[in-house]
Amino acid sequence: MAGFAISFLISFYVFFLNILMTSLGMAFTYGVTRILNLAQGTFFVLGGYLASVFAWQIGLAFGIAAAAAASLAFGPLFYLYVKALGRTELEQLFATYALLLIGEGLFKLVFGNGDYTTASLADGLGSVEVLGQQVPYSYLWGGAVAAALLALMYLLLARTRAGLYMRAVRDDAEMASALGINVREVGLSASALGILITAASGAASSMWQAFTLGLSGQILVYAFASLVVGGIGDLLGVVAASAVISAVRTAAVFLYPQLELVAIYLVVIAVLLTRPSGLFARHARLA
Amino acid sequence: MRGWLSPIAIITAATAAYFGGPFLRFAAVYILGWSLAVFGAWLLLRYGLVNFGIGASYALGAYAAGLMYRYLHTADLAVHLLAAVGAAGAWGALNGAVGIKTRGIYYSLLSLSLSMVLYGVLVKFYTVTGGSDGLYMPDPRLLGVRIGTAGLLALAALLAAAWAALGEVFGRSYAGHVAAGIKINELRTSALGADVGRHILISSVLASIAAGLGGLIVGYSTSHVSPDFAYWVTSGKMVVGGLIASFLPWTWGFVASAALYQAVELYSLQFAYPELVVGGLLLAILAAWRLYYRR
C-alpha cells in the first residue's frame, strides 16, 4: 500500500511539474495582455530543442541556461510581430496561429524528425531513494527551476513599478489606460517576458521530456487547460490548477486507464460548469 | 440587394466546377462541405465566441449517417440528413447550454473540452464507432437511386447557398445586430433588453447544424469518417477559416475563405515543409488585410 501511494505520488508530481512548466509563461502573458497566443507552445518547444542541442556541447546546466539566454531574443521579436500585425483580438489569434505553423515548419527544417532531449545527460545526475522508490534528481531540479521562476514572477509583479502597471492592466485595462499607463507597451513587454519564461521552462523540461514535431499543439492544450481551470490573475491559481489536473489524470491512469485521454477535459468541463471563470477568479463578472 | 446574389454566385461556381473535370468536382464538393463548418465557426465569431470544438458537430453529422448505415443499413439521403441535423442540433444545444455562462478563453476551452470528450468516446468505444479507423460512408440514395457525384455536388451547392441566404438574413436581422452588440459589450446589450443567453443558445444550435451538414457532405465525398473530424486541430482550422471569412465583406465569404484555405493546404503539400508554406501564406493574407484596412 505504501509502495502504491509513493508511486502514485511520484507520477502525480511528474505530471504536475510538466503541466505547471507549460502553463507558467502563458498564464503570465494572458493574464496581463489577454492575447491568446496560440504559438506559446512553440516557444516552449524551442527552449527544449535549444537546450538539447547546447547541453551536448557545453554540459547540462550551462546548456539549459544558454537556451534560456538565447530565447531572450525571441521575446522582443514576438513583441514586434504582434505589434505589426495584430491590433484586434481576432487578428492576434490569426497571427499567432500562423506563427504556430511557421514554427512547426522551421523545427522540421532545422531539427528534422528526431527526438531531442537531455534525459540521458540528466540521468547522470543520479537519483534519490524515497521509501523504496527511485526519484531522479532531474525532477527535483525541475521543481527547483519552477519554484525559482514562480518566485521571480511574484517579485516582479508585487515588488516593482513595472509589476504594478501589469497588475493594473490585468485588473482593468481601460481604467489603467485612463490613469496614464501605456497599456499596449505594458502588454507587449509582458508577452515578451512570458515567452522568456516559457522558453526557460521548456529548456528545463528537456531533462524529462522528449521534444519532437507536433508537440507545440499538444503543449498548448495543456497550458490552456491549466490557465482556464486556475482562473486568470493569480499565479497560485495556475499552481493549484496544475495540481488538480495532475491528480485527476494520475488517478485515471492508475484506476481506469481508458479515461486517461479525456480526464483533463472532464476536469475542465466540471470546473467551468461550477465556476465559469475558473477556480481562482479575482473578479467574476460579465463583460 | 447585392447580398442576395451570394447564393446565386455559389451555385454558379459549383456548376462551373462540374464542367471542370472529376478533380474539380471532388474539390468543389469537399470545399462546399467544409465551408459549412466554416460558416458555423464564423457565425459564433460574430458573437465574439471562438469555438475550438466546432469539429465535434462536424464529426457528429458524418457519424450520424455512418452509424445509420452500419446499424440500420439505410443509405437514404433524407434519413441521413435528418439524423445529421438532429445529432448536430442536439450537440449545439448542449454546447450552448453548458457554455452559456462562459465567455472568451473559457468558452473556447469549454467547447474544445466537449469536443475532445466526444473524440475520446469515438476512439475508445471502438466496438460501436469503429475506433480510430472510423466508419465507412455509403453513397447516399434519394428515393432508392444513387445520387452520384453530380447529385452530391448539387446537394453541397444547395446547402451552401441556403446557408449563405441565412447569413444574409441574419446580417440584416435583429439577431444580427444583437450579435454585434454582444461582441462589443454584452452587459450593455442585455441592459438594452436583449435576451443574451437565448441568442447565444440559438446561434450555437444553428452553427452546430451547419457544421454537421458540412461533415456529412465531406464524409460522403471521401466515403469515410474518422475521429479526426472531432480532433481540436480540425476545429482550429475551421476557426481560421471563419476568421478569414470575417475579414471578407461578402455573405459568401465563408465559401471563399474555405476555398482559399483548402487551396493553400493542397498547394503546400508538394513542399517538404508544408506548415511553413501555409503559415507564410496566412501571414501574407493577414499582412495584405492590414495594409488594405489601415486603421
Coordinates of C-alpha atoms in Angstrom, one line a residue:
Chain A
M1 CA 0.0 0.0 0.0
A2 CA 2.8 2.4 0.9
G3 CA 4.5 1.4 -2.4
F4 CA 1.4 2.2 -4.3
A5 CA 1.0 5.5 -2.6
I6 CA 4.5 6.6 -3.2
S7 CA 4.5 5.6 -6.9
F8 CA 1.1 7.4 -7.2
L9 CA 2.7 10.5 -5.6
I10 CA 5.7 10.4 -7.9
S11 CA 3.6 10.1 -11.0
F12 CA 1.4 12.9 -9.7
Y13 CA 4.5 15.1 -9.1
V14 CA 6.0 14.4 -12.5
F15 CA 2.9 15.3 -14.4
F16 CA 2.2 18.3 -12.1
L17 CA 5.6 19.6 -12.8
N18 CA 5.2 19.1 -16.6
I19 CA 1.9 20.9 -16.8
L20 CA 3.0 23.7 -14.5
M21 CA 6.1 24.3 -16.6
T22 CA 4.0 24.5 -19.8
S23 CA 1.4 26.9 -18.3
L24 CA 3.5 29.4 -16.3
G25 CA 4.6 31.6 -19.1
M26 CA 1.2 31.5 -20.8
A27 CA -0.6 32.5 -17.5
F28 CA 1.8 35.5 -17.3
T29 CA 1.2 36.6 -20.8
Y30 CA -2.5 36.0 -21.0
G31 CA -3.2 37.5 -17.5
V32 CA -1.8 40.8 -18.5
T33 CA -2.4 41.1 -22.2
R34 CA -5.4 38.9 -23.0
I35 CA -3.6 37.9 -26.1
L36 CA -4.4 34.3 -26.6
N37 CA -1.0 33.3 -28.0
L38 CA -1.5 30.1 -29.9
A39 CA 2.2 30.0 -30.5
Q40 CA 3.0 29.8 -26.8
G41 CA 3.7 26.0 -27.1
T42 CA 6.1 26.8 -29.9
F43 CA 8.4 28.8 -27.6
F44 CA 8.3 26.0 -25.0
V45 CA 9.4 23.5 -27.7
L46 CA 12.0 25.9 -29.0
G47 CA 13.5 26.1 -25.5
G48 CA 13.6 22.4 -25.3
Y49 CA 15.2 21.9 -28.7
L50 CA 17.9 24.6 -28.0
A51 CA 18.7 23.1 -24.5
S52 CA 19.0 19.6 -26.1
V53 CA 21.5 20.9 -28.7
F54 CA 23.5 23.1 -26.3
A55 CA 23.6 20.6 -23.5
W56 CA 25.7 18.1 -25.6
Q57 CA 28.2 20.9 -26.3
I58 CA 28.6 22.6 -23.0
G59 CA 27.0 20.5 -20.4
L60 CA 23.5 20.2 -18.9
A61 CA 23.3 23.2 -16.6
F62 CA 25.1 25.6 -19.0
G63 CA 23.0 24.2 -21.9
I64 CA 19.7 25.0 -20.2
A65 CA 21.0 28.4 -19.1
A66 CA 22.2 29.1 -22.7
A67 CA 18.9 28.1 -24.2
A68 CA 17.0 30.5 -21.8
A69 CA 19.5 33.2 -22.7
A70 CA 19.1 32.7 -26.4
S71 CA 15.3 32.8 -26.0
L72 CA 15.7 36.4 -24.6
A73 CA 15.9 37.5 -28.3
F74 CA 12.6 35.9 -29.2
G75 CA 10.5 37.9 -26.7
P76 CA 11.2 41.3 -28.4
L77 CA 10.8 39.7 -31.9
F78 CA 7.4 38.4 -30.9
Y79 CA 6.6 41.8 -29.4
L80 CA 7.3 43.4 -32.8
Y81 CA 5.5 40.7 -34.7
V82 CA 2.2 41.2 -32.7
K83 CA 2.6 44.9 -32.8
A84 CA 2.9 45.0 -36.6
L85 CA 0.1 42.5 -37.3
G86 CA -2.4 42.1 -34.6
R87 CA -4.4 45.1 -33.4
T88 CA -7.7 43.3 -32.6
E89 CA -8.1 40.1 -30.6
L90 CA -9.1 38.1 -33.7
E91 CA -6.1 39.4 -35.7
Q92 CA -3.9 38.3 -32.9
L93 CA -5.4 34.9 -32.9
F94 CA -4.8 34.6 -36.6
A95 CA -1.2 36.0 -36.4
T96 CA -0.2 33.6 -33.6
Y97 CA -1.8 30.6 -35.4
A98 CA 0.3 31.5 -38.5
L99 CA 3.3 31.6 -36.1
L100 CA 2.5 28.2 -34.7
L101 CA 2.5 26.7 -38.2
I102 CA 5.7 28.6 -39.2
G103 CA 7.4 27.4 -36.1
E104 CA 6.4 23.8 -36.8
G105 CA 7.8 24.1 -40.3
L106 CA 11.0 25.7 -39.1
F107 CA 11.5 23.0 -36.5
K108 CA 11.2 20.4 -39.2
L109 CA 13.7 22.3 -41.4
V110 CA 16.3 22.9 -38.7
F111 CA 15.9 19.9 -36.3
G112 CA 14.4 17.3 -38.5
N113 CA 12.2 14.4 -37.3
G114 CA 14.2 13.1 -34.4
D115 CA 13.6 13.2 -30.7
Y116 CA 15.5 15.9 -28.8
T117 CA 16.1 15.6 -25.1
T118 CA 18.7 15.9 -22.4
A119 CA 17.2 13.0 -20.5
S120 CA 20.3 10.8 -20.9
L121 CA 22.5 13.6 -19.5
A122 CA 20.0 14.2 -16.7
D123 CA 20.2 10.5 -15.8
G124 CA 23.8 11.3 -14.9
L125 CA 22.6 13.4 -12.0
G126 CA 21.6 10.2 -10.3
S127 CA 18.5 9.6 -8.2
V128 CA 17.5 9.6 -4.6
E129 CA 15.6 6.7 -2.9
V130 CA 12.3 7.7 -1.3
L131 CA 10.5 4.9 0.6
G132 CA 11.9 2.2 -1.8
Q133 CA 11.2 4.2 -5.0
Q134 CA 13.9 5.9 -7.1
V135 CA 13.2 9.6 -7.7
P136 CA 15.6 11.1 -10.3
Y137 CA 17.4 14.3 -9.2
S138 CA 16.4 15.8 -12.6
Y139 CA 12.8 16.1 -11.4
L140 CA 13.9 17.7 -8.2
W141 CA 16.0 20.2 -10.1
G142 CA 13.0 20.8 -12.4
G143 CA 10.9 21.6 -9.3
A144 CA 13.6 24.0 -8.1
V145 CA 13.6 25.8 -11.5
A146 CA 9.7 26.0 -11.4
A147 CA 9.9 27.4 -7.9
A148 CA 12.5 29.9 -8.8
L149 CA 10.5 31.1 -11.8
L150 CA 7.4 31.5 -9.7
A151 CA 9.4 33.5 -7.1
L152 CA 10.8 35.8 -9.8
M153 CA 7.3 36.3 -11.3
Y154 CA 6.0 37.1 -7.8
L155 CA 8.7 39.6 -7.0
L156 CA 8.3 41.3 -10.4
L157 CA 4.5 41.6 -10.0
A158 CA 4.4 42.5 -6.3
R159 CA 7.5 44.5 -5.7
T160 CA 8.3 46.6 -8.8
R161 CA 6.7 49.5 -10.6
A162 CA 6.5 47.6 -13.9
G163 CA 4.7 44.8 -11.9
L164 CA 2.3 47.4 -10.5
Y165 CA 1.5 48.5 -14.0
M166 CA 1.0 44.9 -15.1
R167 CA -1.4 44.2 -12.3
A168 CA -3.3 47.3 -13.0
V169 CA -3.7 46.4 -16.7
R170 CA -4.7 42.8 -15.7
D171 CA -7.4 44.0 -13.4
D172 CA -8.9 46.7 -15.7
A173 CA -7.1 47.7 -18.9
E174 CA -9.5 50.6 -19.6
M175 CA -9.1 52.1 -16.1
A176 CA -5.3 51.6 -16.2
S177 CA -5.2 53.5 -19.5
A178 CA -7.3 56.3 -18.1
L179 CA -4.7 56.6 -15.3
G180 CA -2.0 57.2 -17.8
I181 CA -0.5 53.7 -18.2
N182 CA 0.5 52.8 -21.8
V183 CA -1.5 49.6 -21.9
R184 CA 0.0 48.5 -25.2
E185 CA 3.6 48.8 -24.1
V186 CA 2.9 47.0 -20.8
G187 CA 1.0 44.3 -22.5
L188 CA 3.6 43.6 -25.1
S189 CA 6.5 43.7 -22.7
A190 CA 4.6 41.2 -20.5
S191 CA 4.1 38.9 -23.5
A192 CA 7.9 39.1 -24.2
L193 CA 8.6 38.2 -20.6
G194 CA 6.0 35.4 -20.8
I195 CA 7.9 34.0 -23.8
L196 CA 11.2 34.1 -21.9
I197 CA 9.6 32.2 -19.0
T198 CA 8.0 29.7 -21.4
A199 CA 11.3 29.0 -23.2
A200 CA 13.2 28.7 -19.9
S201 CA 10.6 26.2 -18.7
G202 CA 10.9 24.3 -22.0
A203 CA 14.7 24.2 -21.6
A204 CA 14.4 22.8 -18.1
S205 CA 11.7 20.3 -19.1
S206 CA 14.1 18.8 -21.6
M207 CA 15.5 16.8 -18.7
W208 CA 12.5 14.5 -18.8
Q209 CA 10.6 15.5 -21.9
A210 CA 11.5 14.4 -25.5
F211 CA 10.9 17.2 -27.9
T212 CA 9.6 16.3 -31.3
L213 CA 7.4 17.6 -34.1
G214 CA 3.8 18.2 -33.3
L215 CA 4.5 18.8 -29.6
S216 CA 3.7 22.5 -29.8
G217 CA 0.0 22.0 -30.3
Q218 CA -0.2 19.3 -27.6
I219 CA 1.6 21.6 -25.0
L220 CA -0.7 24.4 -26.0
V221 CA -3.8 22.5 -24.9
Y222 CA -2.3 21.5 -21.5
A223 CA -1.3 25.1 -20.9
F224 CA -4.7 26.4 -22.0
A225 CA -6.4 23.9 -19.6
S226 CA -4.4 24.8 -16.6
L227 CA -4.8 28.5 -17.3
V228 CA -8.6 28.2 -17.6
V229 CA -9.1 25.9 -14.6
G230 CA -6.9 28.2 -12.4
G231 CA -8.7 31.4 -13.4
I232 CA -6.7 34.3 -14.7
G233 CA -5.0 36.7 -12.5
D234 CA -3.4 34.5 -9.8
L235 CA -0.1 32.7 -10.0
L236 CA -1.3 30.4 -7.2
G237 CA -4.3 29.6 -9.4
V238 CA -2.1 28.1 -12.0
V239 CA -0.2 26.0 -9.4
A240 CA -3.5 24.8 -7.9
A241 CA -5.0 24.0 -11.3
S242 CA -1.9 22.0 -12.4
A243 CA -2.2 20.0 -9.2
V244 CA -5.9 19.3 -9.7
I245 CA -5.5 18.3 -13.3
S246 CA -2.5 16.1 -12.5
A247 CA -4.3 14.5 -9.6
V248 CA -7.3 13.6 -11.7
R249 CA -5.2 12.4 -14.6
T250 CA -2.9 10.3 -12.4
A251 CA -5.9 8.8 -10.7
A252 CA -7.4 7.9 -14.1
V253 CA -4.1 6.3 -15.2
F254 CA -3.9 4.2 -12.0
L255 CA -7.6 3.2 -11.7
Y256 CA -9.2 3.4 -15.1
P257 CA -6.6 3.9 -17.9
Q258 CA -9.2 4.2 -20.7
L259 CA -10.1 7.6 -19.2
E260 CA -6.6 9.0 -19.5
L261 CA -7.3 10.7 -22.8
V262 CA -10.3 12.6 -21.6
A263 CA -9.5 13.1 -17.9
I264 CA -8.1 16.6 -18.4
Y265 CA -11.1 17.7 -20.5
L266 CA -13.5 16.3 -17.9
V267 CA -11.8 18.4 -15.2
V268 CA -12.1 21.5 -17.4
I269 CA -15.8 20.9 -18.0
A270 CA -16.6 20.1 -14.4
V271 CA -14.7 23.2 -13.2
L272 CA -16.2 25.6 -15.7
L273 CA -19.7 24.3 -15.1
T274 CA -19.4 25.2 -11.4
R275 CA -17.0 28.2 -11.7
P276 CA -17.4 29.8 -15.2
S277 CA -14.2 31.9 -14.6
G278 CA -12.0 29.3 -13.1
L279 CA -11.2 28.3 -9.5
F280 CA -9.3 31.4 -8.5
A281 CA -11.1 34.1 -10.5
R282 CA -10.4 37.5 -9.0
H283 CA -13.4 39.3 -10.5
A284 CA -16.2 37.1 -11.5
R285 CA -18.4 39.4 -13.6
L286 CA -19.7 39.9 -17.1
A287 CA -18.1 42.0 -19.9
Chain B
M1 CA -29.9 43.7 -52.8
R2 CA -26.3 42.7 -53.8
G3 CA -26.1 40.4 -50.9
W4 CA -28.8 38.2 -52.4
L5 CA -26.5 37.4 -55.3
S6 CA -24.4 35.3 -52.9
P7 CA -26.5 32.1 -53.2
I8 CA -26.6 32.5 -57.0
A9 CA -22.8 33.0 -57.1
I10 CA -22.3 29.8 -55.1
I11 CA -24.5 27.8 -57.4
T12 CA -22.8 29.3 -60.5
A13 CA -19.4 28.4 -59.1
A14 CA -20.5 24.9 -58.4
T15 CA -21.9 24.5 -61.9
A16 CA -18.6 25.8 -63.4
A17 CA -16.7 23.2 -61.2
Y18 CA -19.0 20.4 -62.5
F19 CA -17.8 21.1 -66.1
G20 CA -14.1 21.4 -64.9
G21 CA -13.5 17.6 -64.7
P22 CA -13.5 15.0 -62.0
F23 CA -10.9 16.6 -59.8
L24 CA -12.6 20.0 -59.7
R25 CA -15.9 18.2 -59.0
F26 CA -14.4 16.4 -56.0
A27 CA -12.7 19.5 -54.8
A28 CA -15.9 21.6 -55.1
V29 CA -17.9 19.1 -53.0
Y30 CA -15.1 19.0 -50.4
I31 CA -14.8 22.8 -50.2
L32 CA -18.5 23.4 -50.1
G33 CA -18.9 20.8 -47.4
W34 CA -16.0 22.2 -45.4
S35 CA -17.3 25.8 -45.9
L36 CA -20.5 24.9 -43.9
A37 CA -18.3 24.1 -40.9
V38 CA -16.5 27.4 -41.5
F39 CA -19.9 29.0 -41.5
G40 CA -20.5 27.6 -38.1
A41 CA -17.3 29.0 -36.7
W42 CA -17.9 32.3 -38.5
L43 CA -21.4 32.6 -37.0
L44 CA -20.1 32.2 -33.5
L45 CA -17.3 34.7 -34.2
R46 CA -20.0 37.3 -34.9
Y47 CA -20.8 37.0 -31.2
G48 CA -17.1 37.1 -30.2
L49 CA -17.2 33.4 -29.4
V50 CA -14.1 31.4 -30.6
N51 CA -15.3 27.8 -30.7
F52 CA -12.4 25.4 -30.7
G53 CA -14.8 22.4 -30.7
I54 CA -16.9 23.0 -33.8
G55 CA -15.2 19.9 -35.2
A56 CA -17.4 17.8 -32.9
S57 CA -20.5 18.9 -34.7
Y58 CA -18.8 18.2 -38.0
A59 CA -17.9 14.7 -36.8
L60 CA -21.4 14.1 -35.4
G61 CA -23.1 15.0 -38.8
A62 CA -20.9 12.4 -40.5
Y63 CA -21.1 9.8 -37.8
A64 CA -24.9 10.0 -37.6
A65 CA -25.0 8.9 -41.2
G66 CA -22.2 6.3 -40.9
L67 CA -23.8 4.7 -37.8
M68 CA -27.2 4.7 -39.6
Y69 CA -25.7 2.8 -42.4
R70 CA -23.8 0.4 -40.1
Y71 CA -26.6 -0.5 -37.8
L72 CA -29.8 0.2 -39.8
H73 CA -28.4 -0.5 -43.3
T74 CA -30.0 2.6 -44.7
A75 CA -28.3 4.9 -47.2
D76 CA -31.3 7.1 -47.7
L77 CA -30.3 10.7 -48.0
A78 CA -33.4 12.1 -46.3
V79 CA -32.8 9.9 -43.3
H80 CA -29.2 10.8 -43.1
L81 CA -29.9 14.5 -43.4
L82 CA -32.5 14.2 -40.6
A83 CA -30.1 12.2 -38.4
A84 CA -27.2 14.7 -39.0
V85 CA -29.3 17.7 -38.3
G86 CA -30.8 16.1 -35.2
A87 CA -27.4 14.9 -33.8
A88 CA -25.6 18.2 -34.6
G89 CA -28.5 20.3 -33.3
A90 CA -28.6 18.4 -30.0
W91 CA -24.9 18.9 -29.7
G92 CA -25.2 22.6 -30.4
A93 CA -27.9 22.9 -27.7
L94 CA -25.7 21.1 -25.3
N95 CA -22.6 23.2 -26.1
G96 CA -24.7 26.4 -25.9
A97 CA -26.4 25.4 -22.6
V98 CA -23.1 24.3 -21.0
G99 CA -21.2 27.3 -22.3
I100 CA -23.9 29.9 -21.6
K101 CA -22.1 31.5 -18.7
T102 CA -18.6 31.3 -20.1
R103 CA -17.0 33.8 -22.5
G104 CA -13.7 34.4 -24.2
I105 CA -10.9 31.9 -23.4
Y106 CA -13.2 30.0 -21.0
Y107 CA -15.8 29.4 -23.8
S108 CA -13.0 28.4 -26.2
L109 CA -11.6 25.8 -23.8
L110 CA -15.0 24.5 -22.7
S111 CA -16.0 23.9 -26.3
L112 CA -12.6 22.3 -27.0
S113 CA -13.0 20.0 -24.0
L114 CA -16.5 18.9 -25.0
S115 CA -15.3 18.1 -28.5
M116 CA -12.3 16.2 -27.1
V117 CA -14.6 14.1 -24.8
L118 CA -16.5 13.2 -28.0
Y119 CA -13.2 12.4 -29.7
G120 CA -12.3 10.2 -26.8
V121 CA -15.6 8.3 -26.9
L122 CA -15.3 7.8 -30.7
V123 CA -11.8 6.4 -30.3
K124 CA -12.3 4.3 -27.2
F125 CA -15.7 2.8 -27.9
Y126 CA -14.4 1.1 -31.0
T127 CA -16.9 -1.8 -31.0
V128 CA -19.6 0.7 -31.7
T129 CA -17.9 3.5 -33.5
G130 CA -15.1 1.7 -35.4
G131 CA -12.4 3.4 -33.2
S132 CA -9.6 5.3 -34.8
D133 CA -10.3 3.5 -38.1
G134 CA -13.6 5.4 -38.4
L135 CA -16.6 4.3 -40.4
Y136 CA -17.5 3.7 -44.0
M137 CA -19.8 6.2 -45.5
P138 CA -22.1 4.9 -48.2
D139 CA -23.1 6.6 -51.5
P140 CA -26.3 8.3 -50.5
R141 CA -29.6 7.4 -52.2
L142 CA -32.5 9.6 -52.9
L143 CA -35.8 7.5 -53.4
G144 CA -33.6 4.5 -53.9
V145 CA -31.4 6.0 -56.6
R146 CA -27.7 6.7 -56.0
I147 CA -27.2 10.5 -56.3
G148 CA -23.7 10.1 -57.6
T149 CA -21.0 12.9 -57.9
A150 CA -23.3 15.3 -59.7
G151 CA -26.1 14.8 -57.2
L152 CA -23.6 15.3 -54.3
L153 CA -22.3 18.5 -55.9
A154 CA -25.8 19.8 -56.3
L155 CA -26.6 18.9 -52.7
A156 CA -23.5 20.6 -51.4
A157 CA -24.1 23.7 -53.6
L158 CA -27.8 23.9 -52.5
L159 CA -26.9 23.6 -48.8
A160 CA -24.1 26.2 -49.1
A161 CA -26.5 28.6 -51.0
A162 CA -29.1 28.1 -48.3
W163 CA -26.7 28.9 -45.5
A164 CA -25.4 31.9 -47.5
A165 CA -29.0 33.1 -47.7
L166 CA -29.4 32.5 -44.0
G167 CA -26.3 34.5 -43.4
E168 CA -27.7 37.3 -45.5
V169 CA -31.0 37.3 -43.5
F170 CA -29.0 37.1 -40.2
G171 CA -26.8 40.1 -41.1
R172 CA -29.9 42.3 -41.6
S173 CA -32.0 40.9 -38.8
Y174 CA -32.5 41.9 -35.2
A175 CA -30.4 38.8 -34.2
G176 CA -27.5 40.1 -36.3
H177 CA -27.5 43.4 -34.5
V178 CA -27.7 41.7 -31.2
A179 CA -24.7 39.6 -32.1
A180 CA -22.7 42.7 -32.9
G181 CA -23.9 44.2 -29.6
I182 CA -22.8 41.1 -27.6
K183 CA -19.4 41.2 -29.3
I184 CA -18.8 44.8 -28.4
N185 CA -20.4 45.0 -24.9
E186 CA -22.6 42.2 -23.6
L187 CA -23.6 43.9 -20.4
R188 CA -25.0 46.9 -22.3
T189 CA -26.7 44.7 -24.9
S190 CA -28.5 42.8 -22.2
A191 CA -29.4 46.1 -20.4
L192 CA -31.0 47.3 -23.6
G193 CA -33.4 44.3 -23.4
A194 CA -31.9 41.5 -25.5
D195 CA -32.0 38.0 -24.0
V196 CA -28.3 37.3 -24.5
G197 CA -28.5 33.7 -23.3
R198 CA -31.3 32.8 -25.7
H199 CA -29.5 34.4 -28.7
I200 CA -26.3 32.6 -28.0
L201 CA -28.1 29.3 -27.5
I202 CA -30.0 29.5 -30.8
S203 CA -26.9 30.6 -32.8
S204 CA -24.9 27.8 -31.2
V205 CA -27.6 25.3 -32.4
L206 CA -27.5 26.8 -35.9
A207 CA -23.7 26.9 -36.1
S208 CA -23.6 23.2 -35.0
I209 CA -26.2 22.2 -37.6
A210 CA -24.3 24.0 -40.3
A211 CA -21.1 22.2 -39.3
G212 CA -22.9 18.8 -39.0
L213 CA -24.2 19.1 -42.6
G214 CA -20.7 20.1 -43.6
G215 CA -19.3 16.9 -42.0
L216 CA -22.0 14.8 -43.7
I217 CA -21.0 16.2 -47.2
V218 CA -17.3 15.8 -46.6
G219 CA -17.9 12.3 -45.3
Y220 CA -19.8 11.4 -48.4
S221 CA -17.2 12.8 -50.7
T222 CA -14.4 10.7 -49.1
S223 CA -16.7 7.7 -48.3
H224 CA -15.1 7.7 -44.8
V225 CA -15.4 9.4 -41.4
S226 CA -12.8 9.1 -38.6
P227 CA -12.5 10.6 -35.1
D228 CA -10.0 13.1 -36.6
F229 CA -13.1 15.0 -37.6
A230 CA -13.7 15.8 -33.9
Y231 CA -10.0 16.5 -33.1
W232 CA -9.4 20.0 -31.9
V233 CA -6.9 20.8 -34.7
T234 CA -9.7 20.2 -37.2
S235 CA -11.7 22.8 -35.3
G236 CA -8.8 25.1 -35.2
K237 CA -8.6 25.1 -39.0
M238 CA -12.3 25.9 -39.2
V239 CA -11.9 28.8 -36.8
V240 CA -9.1 30.1 -39.0
G241 CA -11.4 29.8 -42.0
G242 CA -14.1 31.6 -40.0
L243 CA -11.6 34.4 -39.2
I244 CA -10.7 34.8 -42.9
A245 CA -14.4 34.9 -43.7
S246 CA -15.0 37.6 -41.0
F247 CA -12.3 39.7 -42.8
L248 CA -14.2 39.4 -46.1
P249 CA -17.1 41.8 -46.7
W250 CA -19.3 39.4 -48.7
T251 CA -22.0 37.0 -47.5
W252 CA -20.4 34.2 -49.5
G253 CA -17.2 34.9 -47.7
F254 CA -17.3 31.6 -45.8
V255 CA -17.2 29.7 -49.2
A256 CA -14.4 32.0 -50.4
S257 CA -12.3 31.5 -47.3
A258 CA -12.9 27.7 -47.3
A259 CA -11.8 27.6 -50.9
L260 CA -8.7 29.7 -50.1
Y261 CA -7.7 27.7 -47.0
Q262 CA -8.2 24.3 -48.8
A263 CA -6.3 25.6 -51.9
V264 CA -3.4 26.8 -49.7
E265 CA -3.3 23.5 -47.8
L266 CA -3.4 21.5 -51.0
Y267 CA -0.7 23.7 -52.6
S268 CA 1.5 23.3 -49.6
L269 CA 1.6 19.5 -49.7
Q270 CA 4.0 19.5 -52.6
F271 CA 6.7 21.0 -50.4
A272 CA 8.9 19.3 -47.8
Y273 CA 7.8 21.8 -45.2
P274 CA 4.0 22.3 -45.8
E275 CA 3.4 24.0 -42.4
L276 CA 5.9 26.7 -43.4
V277 CA 4.1 27.4 -46.6
V278 CA 0.6 27.5 -45.0
G279 CA 1.9 29.7 -42.1
G280 CA 3.7 32.0 -44.5
L281 CA 0.7 32.4 -46.8
L282 CA -1.7 33.0 -43.8
L283 CA 0.7 35.7 -42.7
A284 CA 0.7 37.2 -46.2
I285 CA -3.1 37.3 -46.1
L286 CA -3.1 39.0 -42.7
A287 CA -0.5 41.5 -43.8
A288 CA -2.4 42.3 -47.0
W289 CA -5.5 42.8 -45.0
R290 CA -3.8 45.0 -42.5
L291 CA -2.4 47.1 -45.4
Y292 CA -5.8 47.4 -47.1
Y293 CA -7.7 48.3 -44.0
R294 CA -5.2 50.7 -42.3
R295 CA -6.9 52.0 -39.1

